mmCIF file of C-alpha atoms in Angstrom:
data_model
loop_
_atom_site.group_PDB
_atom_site.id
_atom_site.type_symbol
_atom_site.label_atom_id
_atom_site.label_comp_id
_atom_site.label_asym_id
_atom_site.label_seq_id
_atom_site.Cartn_x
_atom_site.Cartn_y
_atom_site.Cartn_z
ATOM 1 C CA UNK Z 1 -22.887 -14.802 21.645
ATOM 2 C CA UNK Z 2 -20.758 -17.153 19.462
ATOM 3 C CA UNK Z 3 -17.021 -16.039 19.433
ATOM 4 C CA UNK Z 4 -14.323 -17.104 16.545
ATOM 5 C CA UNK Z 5 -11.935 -19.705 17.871
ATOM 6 C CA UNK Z 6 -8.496 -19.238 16.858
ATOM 7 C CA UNK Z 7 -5.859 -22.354 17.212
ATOM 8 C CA UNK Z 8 -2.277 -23.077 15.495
ATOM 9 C CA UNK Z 9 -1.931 -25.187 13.060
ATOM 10 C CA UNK Z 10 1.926 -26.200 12.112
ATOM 11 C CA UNK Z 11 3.024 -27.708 8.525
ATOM 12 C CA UNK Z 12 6.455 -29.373 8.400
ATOM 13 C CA UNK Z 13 9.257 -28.621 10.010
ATOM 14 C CA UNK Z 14 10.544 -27.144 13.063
ATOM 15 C CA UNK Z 15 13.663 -24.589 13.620
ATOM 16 C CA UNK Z 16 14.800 -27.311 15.820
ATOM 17 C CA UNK Z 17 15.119 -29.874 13.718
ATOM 18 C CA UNK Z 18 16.299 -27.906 10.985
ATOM 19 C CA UNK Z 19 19.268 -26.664 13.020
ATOM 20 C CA UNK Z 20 19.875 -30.725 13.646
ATOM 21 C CA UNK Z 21 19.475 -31.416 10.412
ATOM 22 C CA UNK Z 22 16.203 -34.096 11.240
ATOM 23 C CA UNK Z 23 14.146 -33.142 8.230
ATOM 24 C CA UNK Z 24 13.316 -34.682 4.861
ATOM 25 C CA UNK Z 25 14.491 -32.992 1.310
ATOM 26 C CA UNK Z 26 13.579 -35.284 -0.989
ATOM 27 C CA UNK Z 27 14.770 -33.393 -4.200
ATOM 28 C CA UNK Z 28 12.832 -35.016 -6.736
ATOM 29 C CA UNK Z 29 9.522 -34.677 -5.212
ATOM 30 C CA UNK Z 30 10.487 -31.023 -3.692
ATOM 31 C CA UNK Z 31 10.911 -30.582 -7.670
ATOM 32 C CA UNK Z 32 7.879 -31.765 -8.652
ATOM 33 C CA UNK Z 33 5.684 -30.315 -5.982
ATOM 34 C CA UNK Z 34 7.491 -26.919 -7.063
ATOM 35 C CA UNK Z 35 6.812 -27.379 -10.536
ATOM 36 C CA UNK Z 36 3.095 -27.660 -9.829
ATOM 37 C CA UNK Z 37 2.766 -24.941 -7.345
ATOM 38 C CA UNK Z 38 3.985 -22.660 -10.231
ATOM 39 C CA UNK Z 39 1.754 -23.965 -13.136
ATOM 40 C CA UNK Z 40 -0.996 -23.613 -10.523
ATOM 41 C CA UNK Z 41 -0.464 -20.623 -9.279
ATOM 42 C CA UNK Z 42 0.870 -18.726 -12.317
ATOM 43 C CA UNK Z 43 -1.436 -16.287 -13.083
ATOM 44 C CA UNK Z 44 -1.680 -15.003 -9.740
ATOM 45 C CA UNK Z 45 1.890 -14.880 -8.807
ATOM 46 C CA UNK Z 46 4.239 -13.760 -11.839
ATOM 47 C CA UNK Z 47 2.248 -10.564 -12.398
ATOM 48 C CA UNK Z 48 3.610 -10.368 -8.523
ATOM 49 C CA UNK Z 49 7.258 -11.146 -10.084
ATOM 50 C CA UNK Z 50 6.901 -8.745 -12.742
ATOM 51 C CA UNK Z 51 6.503 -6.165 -10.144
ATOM 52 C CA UNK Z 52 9.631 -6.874 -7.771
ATOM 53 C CA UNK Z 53 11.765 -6.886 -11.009
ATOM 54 C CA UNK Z 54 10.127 -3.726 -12.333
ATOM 55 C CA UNK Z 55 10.981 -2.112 -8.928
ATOM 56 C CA UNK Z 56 14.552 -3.869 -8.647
ATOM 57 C CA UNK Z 57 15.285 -2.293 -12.170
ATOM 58 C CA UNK Z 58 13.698 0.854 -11.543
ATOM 59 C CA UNK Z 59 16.058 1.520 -8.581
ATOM 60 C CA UNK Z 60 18.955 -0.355 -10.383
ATOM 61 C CA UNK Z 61 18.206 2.154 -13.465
ATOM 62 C CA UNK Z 62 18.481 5.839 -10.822
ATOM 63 C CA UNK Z 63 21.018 4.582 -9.131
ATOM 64 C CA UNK Z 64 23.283 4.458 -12.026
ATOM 65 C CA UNK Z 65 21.822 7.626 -13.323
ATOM 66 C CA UNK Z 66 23.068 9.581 -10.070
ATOM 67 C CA UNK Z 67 26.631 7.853 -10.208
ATOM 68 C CA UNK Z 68 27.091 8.512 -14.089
ATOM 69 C CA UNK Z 69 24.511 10.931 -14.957
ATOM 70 C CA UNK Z 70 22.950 8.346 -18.251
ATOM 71 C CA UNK Z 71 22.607 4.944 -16.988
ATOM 72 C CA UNK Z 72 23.637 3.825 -20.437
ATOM 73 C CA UNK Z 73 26.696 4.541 -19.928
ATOM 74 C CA UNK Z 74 27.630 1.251 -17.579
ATOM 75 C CA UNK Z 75 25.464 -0.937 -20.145
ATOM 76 C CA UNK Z 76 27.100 0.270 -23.492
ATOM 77 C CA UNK Z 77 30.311 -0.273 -21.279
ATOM 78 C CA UNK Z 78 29.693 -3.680 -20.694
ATOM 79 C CA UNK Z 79 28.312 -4.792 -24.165
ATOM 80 C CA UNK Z 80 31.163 -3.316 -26.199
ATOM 81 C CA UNK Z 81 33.516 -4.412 -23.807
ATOM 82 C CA UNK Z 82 35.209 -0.567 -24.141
ATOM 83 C CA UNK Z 83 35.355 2.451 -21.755
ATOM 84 C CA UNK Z 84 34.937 -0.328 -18.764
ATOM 85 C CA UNK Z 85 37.003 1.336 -16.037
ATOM 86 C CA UNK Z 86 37.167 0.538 -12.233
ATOM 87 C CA UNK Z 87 34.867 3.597 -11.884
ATOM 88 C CA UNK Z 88 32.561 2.096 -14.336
ATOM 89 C CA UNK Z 89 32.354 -1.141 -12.559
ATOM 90 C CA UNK Z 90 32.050 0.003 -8.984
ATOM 91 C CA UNK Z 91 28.839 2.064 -10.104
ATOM 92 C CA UNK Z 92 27.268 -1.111 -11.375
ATOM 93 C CA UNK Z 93 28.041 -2.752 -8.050
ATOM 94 C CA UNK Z 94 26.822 -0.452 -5.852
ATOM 95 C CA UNK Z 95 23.684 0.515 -7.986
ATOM 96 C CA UNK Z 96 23.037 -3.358 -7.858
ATOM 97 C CA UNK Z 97 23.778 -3.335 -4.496
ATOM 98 C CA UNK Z 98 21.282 -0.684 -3.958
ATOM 99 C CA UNK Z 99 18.504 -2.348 -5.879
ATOM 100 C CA UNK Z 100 19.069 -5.542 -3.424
ATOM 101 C CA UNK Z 101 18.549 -3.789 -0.438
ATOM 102 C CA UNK Z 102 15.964 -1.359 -1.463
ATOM 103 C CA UNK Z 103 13.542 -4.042 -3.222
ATOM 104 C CA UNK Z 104 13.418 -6.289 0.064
ATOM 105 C CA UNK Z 105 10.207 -5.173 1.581
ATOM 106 C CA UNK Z 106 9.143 -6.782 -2.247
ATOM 107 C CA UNK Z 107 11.263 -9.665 -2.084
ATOM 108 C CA UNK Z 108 9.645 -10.419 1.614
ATOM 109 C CA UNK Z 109 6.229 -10.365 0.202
ATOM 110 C CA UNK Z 110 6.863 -12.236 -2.963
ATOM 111 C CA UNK Z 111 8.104 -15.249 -0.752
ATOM 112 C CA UNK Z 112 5.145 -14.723 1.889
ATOM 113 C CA UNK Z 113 2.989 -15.293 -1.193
ATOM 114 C CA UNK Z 114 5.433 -18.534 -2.430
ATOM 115 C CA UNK Z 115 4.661 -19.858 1.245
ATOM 116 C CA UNK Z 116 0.666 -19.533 0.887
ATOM 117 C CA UNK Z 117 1.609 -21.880 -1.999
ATOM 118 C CA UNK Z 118 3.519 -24.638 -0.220
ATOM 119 C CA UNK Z 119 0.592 -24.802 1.957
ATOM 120 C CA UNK Z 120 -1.907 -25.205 -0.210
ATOM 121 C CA UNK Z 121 -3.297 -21.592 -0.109
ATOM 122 C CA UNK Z 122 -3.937 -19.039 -2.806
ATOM 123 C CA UNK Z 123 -2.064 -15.908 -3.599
ATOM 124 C CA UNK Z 124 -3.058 -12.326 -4.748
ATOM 125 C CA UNK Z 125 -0.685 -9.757 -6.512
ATOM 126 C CA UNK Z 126 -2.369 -7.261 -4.396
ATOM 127 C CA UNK Z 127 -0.185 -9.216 -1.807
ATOM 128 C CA UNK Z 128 3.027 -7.561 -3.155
ATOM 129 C CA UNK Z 129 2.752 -4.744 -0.301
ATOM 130 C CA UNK Z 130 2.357 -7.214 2.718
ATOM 131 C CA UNK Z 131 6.212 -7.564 3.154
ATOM 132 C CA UNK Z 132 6.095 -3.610 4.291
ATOM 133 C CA UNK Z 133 5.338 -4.147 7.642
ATOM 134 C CA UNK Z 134 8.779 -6.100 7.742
ATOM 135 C CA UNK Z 135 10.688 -3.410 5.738
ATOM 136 C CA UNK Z 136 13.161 -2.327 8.079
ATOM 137 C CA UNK Z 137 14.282 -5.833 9.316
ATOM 138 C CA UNK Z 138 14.097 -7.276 5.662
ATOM 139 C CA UNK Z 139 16.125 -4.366 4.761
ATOM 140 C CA UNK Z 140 18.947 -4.618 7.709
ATOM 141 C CA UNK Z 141 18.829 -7.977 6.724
ATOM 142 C CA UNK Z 142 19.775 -7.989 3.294
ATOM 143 C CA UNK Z 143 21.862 -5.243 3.937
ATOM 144 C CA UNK Z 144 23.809 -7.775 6.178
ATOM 145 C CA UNK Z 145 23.827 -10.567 4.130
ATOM 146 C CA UNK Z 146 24.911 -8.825 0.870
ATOM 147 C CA UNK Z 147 28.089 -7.181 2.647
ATOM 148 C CA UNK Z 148 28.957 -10.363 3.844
ATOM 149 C CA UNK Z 149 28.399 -12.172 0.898
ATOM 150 C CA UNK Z 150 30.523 -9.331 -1.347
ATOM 151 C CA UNK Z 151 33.228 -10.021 0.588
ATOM 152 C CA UNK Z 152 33.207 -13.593 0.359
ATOM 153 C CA UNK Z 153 33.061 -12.802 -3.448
ATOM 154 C CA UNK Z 154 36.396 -11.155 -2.976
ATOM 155 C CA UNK Z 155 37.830 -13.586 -0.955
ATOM 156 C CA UNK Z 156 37.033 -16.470 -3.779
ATOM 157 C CA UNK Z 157 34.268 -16.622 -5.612
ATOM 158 C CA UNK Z 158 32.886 -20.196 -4.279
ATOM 159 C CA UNK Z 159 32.727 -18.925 -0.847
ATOM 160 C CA UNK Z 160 30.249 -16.065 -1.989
ATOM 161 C CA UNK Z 161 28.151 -18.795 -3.638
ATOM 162 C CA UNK Z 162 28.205 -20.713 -0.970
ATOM 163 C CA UNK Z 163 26.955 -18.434 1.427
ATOM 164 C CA UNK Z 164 24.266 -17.330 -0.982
ATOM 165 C CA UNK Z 165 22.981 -20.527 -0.502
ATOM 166 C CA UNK Z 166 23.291 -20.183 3.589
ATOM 167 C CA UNK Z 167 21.840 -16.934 3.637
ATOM 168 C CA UNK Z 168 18.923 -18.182 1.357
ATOM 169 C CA UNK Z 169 16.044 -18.969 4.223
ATOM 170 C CA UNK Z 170 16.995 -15.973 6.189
ATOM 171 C CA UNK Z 171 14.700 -13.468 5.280
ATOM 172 C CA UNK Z 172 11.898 -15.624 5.347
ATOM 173 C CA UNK Z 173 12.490 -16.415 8.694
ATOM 174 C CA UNK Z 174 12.130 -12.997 9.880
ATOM 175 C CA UNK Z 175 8.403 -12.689 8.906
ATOM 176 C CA UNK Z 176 7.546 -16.221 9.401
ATOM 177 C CA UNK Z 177 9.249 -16.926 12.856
ATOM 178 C CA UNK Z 178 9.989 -13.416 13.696
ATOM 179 C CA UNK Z 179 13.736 -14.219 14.348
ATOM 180 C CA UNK Z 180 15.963 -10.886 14.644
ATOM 181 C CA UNK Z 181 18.240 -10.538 11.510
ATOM 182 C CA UNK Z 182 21.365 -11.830 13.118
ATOM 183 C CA UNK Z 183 19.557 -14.990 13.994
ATOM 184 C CA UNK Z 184 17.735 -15.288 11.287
ATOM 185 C CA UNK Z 185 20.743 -15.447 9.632
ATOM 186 C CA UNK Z 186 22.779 -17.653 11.872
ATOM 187 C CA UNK Z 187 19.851 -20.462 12.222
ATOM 188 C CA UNK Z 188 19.628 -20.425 8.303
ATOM 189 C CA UNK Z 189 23.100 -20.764 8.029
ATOM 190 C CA UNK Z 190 23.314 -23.847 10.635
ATOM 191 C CA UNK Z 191 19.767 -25.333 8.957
ATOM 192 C CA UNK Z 192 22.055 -24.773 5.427
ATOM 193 C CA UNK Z 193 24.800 -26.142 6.063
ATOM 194 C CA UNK Z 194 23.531 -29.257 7.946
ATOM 195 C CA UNK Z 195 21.261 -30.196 5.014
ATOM 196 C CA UNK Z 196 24.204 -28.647 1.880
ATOM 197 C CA UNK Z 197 23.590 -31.508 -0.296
ATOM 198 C CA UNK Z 198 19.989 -31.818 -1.264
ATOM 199 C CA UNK Z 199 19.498 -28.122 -1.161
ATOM 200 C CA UNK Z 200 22.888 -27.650 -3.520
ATOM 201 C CA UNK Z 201 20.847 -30.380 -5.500
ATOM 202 C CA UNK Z 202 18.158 -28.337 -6.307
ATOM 203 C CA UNK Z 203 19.685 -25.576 -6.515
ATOM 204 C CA UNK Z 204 21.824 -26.467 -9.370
ATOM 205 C CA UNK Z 205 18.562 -27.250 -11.224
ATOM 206 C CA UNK Z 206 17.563 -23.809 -10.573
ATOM 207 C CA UNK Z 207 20.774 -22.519 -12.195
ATOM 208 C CA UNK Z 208 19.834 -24.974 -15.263
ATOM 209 C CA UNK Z 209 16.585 -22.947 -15.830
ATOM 210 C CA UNK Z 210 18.495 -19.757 -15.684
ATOM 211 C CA UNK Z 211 21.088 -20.751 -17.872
ATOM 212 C CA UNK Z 212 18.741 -21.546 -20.134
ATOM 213 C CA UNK Z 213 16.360 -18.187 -19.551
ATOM 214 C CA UNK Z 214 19.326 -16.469 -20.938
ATOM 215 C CA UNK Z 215 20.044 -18.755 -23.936
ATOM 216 C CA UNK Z 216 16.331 -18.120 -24.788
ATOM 217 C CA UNK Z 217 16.701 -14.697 -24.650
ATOM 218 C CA UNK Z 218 15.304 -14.312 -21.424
ATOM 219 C CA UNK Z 219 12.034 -15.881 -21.756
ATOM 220 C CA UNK Z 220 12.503 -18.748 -19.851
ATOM 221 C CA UNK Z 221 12.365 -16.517 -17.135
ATOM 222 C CA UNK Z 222 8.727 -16.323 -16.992
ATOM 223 C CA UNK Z 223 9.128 -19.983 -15.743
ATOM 224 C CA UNK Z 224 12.496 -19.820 -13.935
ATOM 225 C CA UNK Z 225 11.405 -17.138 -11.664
ATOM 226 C CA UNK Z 226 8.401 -18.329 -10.022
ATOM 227 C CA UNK Z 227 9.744 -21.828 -10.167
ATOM 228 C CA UNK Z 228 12.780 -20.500 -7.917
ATOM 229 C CA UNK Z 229 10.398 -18.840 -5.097
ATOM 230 C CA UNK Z 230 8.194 -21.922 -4.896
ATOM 231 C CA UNK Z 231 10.839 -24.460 -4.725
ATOM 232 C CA UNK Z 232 12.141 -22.326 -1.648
ATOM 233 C CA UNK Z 233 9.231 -22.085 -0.499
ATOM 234 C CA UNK Z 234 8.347 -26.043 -0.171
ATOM 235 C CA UNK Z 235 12.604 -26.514 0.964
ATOM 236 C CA UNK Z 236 11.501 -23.941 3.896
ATOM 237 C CA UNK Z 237 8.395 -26.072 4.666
ATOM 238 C CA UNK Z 238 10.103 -29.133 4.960
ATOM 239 C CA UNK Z 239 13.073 -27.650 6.901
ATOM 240 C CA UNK Z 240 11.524 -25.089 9.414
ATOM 241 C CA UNK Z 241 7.794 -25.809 9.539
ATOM 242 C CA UNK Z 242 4.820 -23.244 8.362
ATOM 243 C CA UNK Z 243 2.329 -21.696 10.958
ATOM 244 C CA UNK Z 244 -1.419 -21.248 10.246
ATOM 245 C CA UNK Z 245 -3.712 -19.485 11.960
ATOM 246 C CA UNK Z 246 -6.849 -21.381 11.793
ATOM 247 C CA UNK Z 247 -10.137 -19.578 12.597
ATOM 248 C CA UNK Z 248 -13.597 -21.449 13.701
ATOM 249 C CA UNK Z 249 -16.104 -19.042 12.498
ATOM 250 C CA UNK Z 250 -19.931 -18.777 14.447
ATOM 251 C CA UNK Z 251 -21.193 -21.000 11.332
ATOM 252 C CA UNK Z 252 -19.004 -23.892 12.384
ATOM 253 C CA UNK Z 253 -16.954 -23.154 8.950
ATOM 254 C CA UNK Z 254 -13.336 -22.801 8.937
ATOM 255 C CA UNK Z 255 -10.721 -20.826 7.450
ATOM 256 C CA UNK Z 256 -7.556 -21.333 7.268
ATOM 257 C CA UNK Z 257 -5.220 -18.332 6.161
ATOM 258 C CA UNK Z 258 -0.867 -17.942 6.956
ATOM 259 C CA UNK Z 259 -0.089 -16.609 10.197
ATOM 260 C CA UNK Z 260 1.516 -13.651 8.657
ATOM 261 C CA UNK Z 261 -2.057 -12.511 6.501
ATOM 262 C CA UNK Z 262 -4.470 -10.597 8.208
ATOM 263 C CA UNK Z 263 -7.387 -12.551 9.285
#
């Protein structure tokens, strides 16, 4: 009786040479590929998007309501520029901070589905519930990397970009290299920092599409925001290397699927 045959298949990368800084980002073609992965993709992944903000706002939206009983309360507050007290403010942080945390199971499976991309595979928005299984580490996770990056933020206000940016690859590395939180976070600091100057790069064109998302009334978000996750995704590809799970079916066909979808 004929038996699948399952073998590893690796796509850039390596967390060794990442943490050495021996990889290629080539921001121009990183750019590029990203650009295509989201016009090709598009359908399949923003209504993905739409859902992680939808939940992100929906938890932004109660959390306010619980601190200050009408939510509109902090938003009038900040668009008439009256009434904005210290209490005001701290209940937008934390209710921000609470959608962060919350919303990372989502966030997880919104970049597993940006990774499928970078390797050539196809995504589903029924995908949008595979980060789950990774809830509680995503979650420690972000909760880890948002304290430290809020005080940063008070500390000066470049240092809390900056580790934004070192922080970035973290998460992702918990699912995809099932790295603990703390070293998930140190190895995408070290990876970070070794390679700050391409990835700032491209990440200042990111920024350029947001600016401009907001000048156009937010609609340039329906291109910003997929464009972000698949330029990450191809920067993580390049950096720390993609695993597939390739499967030799009775038939002598193949398929070839992410290590982290069920097969």
């Amino acid at each position: 009786m004929n038996k699948n045959m399952k073998t590893n298949l690796h796509i850039g990368g390596s967390l060794e040479k990442a943490e050495k800084g021996d990889v290629e980002l080539p921001v121009i073609p990183m750019l590029k590929e990203a650009a295509n992965l989201t016009i090709k993709n598009y359908v399949t992944f923003f209504p993905a998007l739409l859902g992680l903000f939808l939940a992100q706002l929906a938890i932004l939206l109660f959390a306010l309501k619980v601190q200050l009983g009408d939510p509109m309360v902090f938003f009038n507050a900040v668009i008439t520029g009256t009434d904005l007290t210290d209490g005001i403010l701290k209940a937008g942080y934390l209710a921000n901070y609470a959608s962060d945390i919350l919303s990372a199971p989502l966030y997880v499976s919104v970049c597993w589905m940006a990774l499928n991309h970078a390797v050539g595979l196809p995504s589903k928005p029924s995908q949008l519930v595979k980060g789950f299984s990774f809830a509680a580490a995503a979650i420690i996770t972000a909760l880890l990397t948002s304290a430290i990056q809020g005080l940063g933020n008070a500390l000066f206000p470049i240092i809390g970009i900056l580790l934004s940016m070192c922080f970035g690859f973290a998460i992702i590395l918990i699912f995809e290299k099932r790295l603990s939180p703390i070293v998930a976070i140190k190895t995408s600091t070290i990876a970070t920092l070794r390679k700050l100057m391409p990835i700032t790069a491209v990440y200042l064109v990111v920024v350029f599409f947001f600016v401009i998302s907001f000048a156009t009334a937010g609609l340039g978000l329906f291109w910003a925001l997929p464009f972000f996750f698949n330029v990450k995704a191809v920067m993580y590809r390049n950096m720390f290397g993609i695993t597939l799970n390739v499967v030799k079916l009775p038939d002598d066909s193949t398929e070839q699927d992410n290590n982290q979808q069920a097969l």
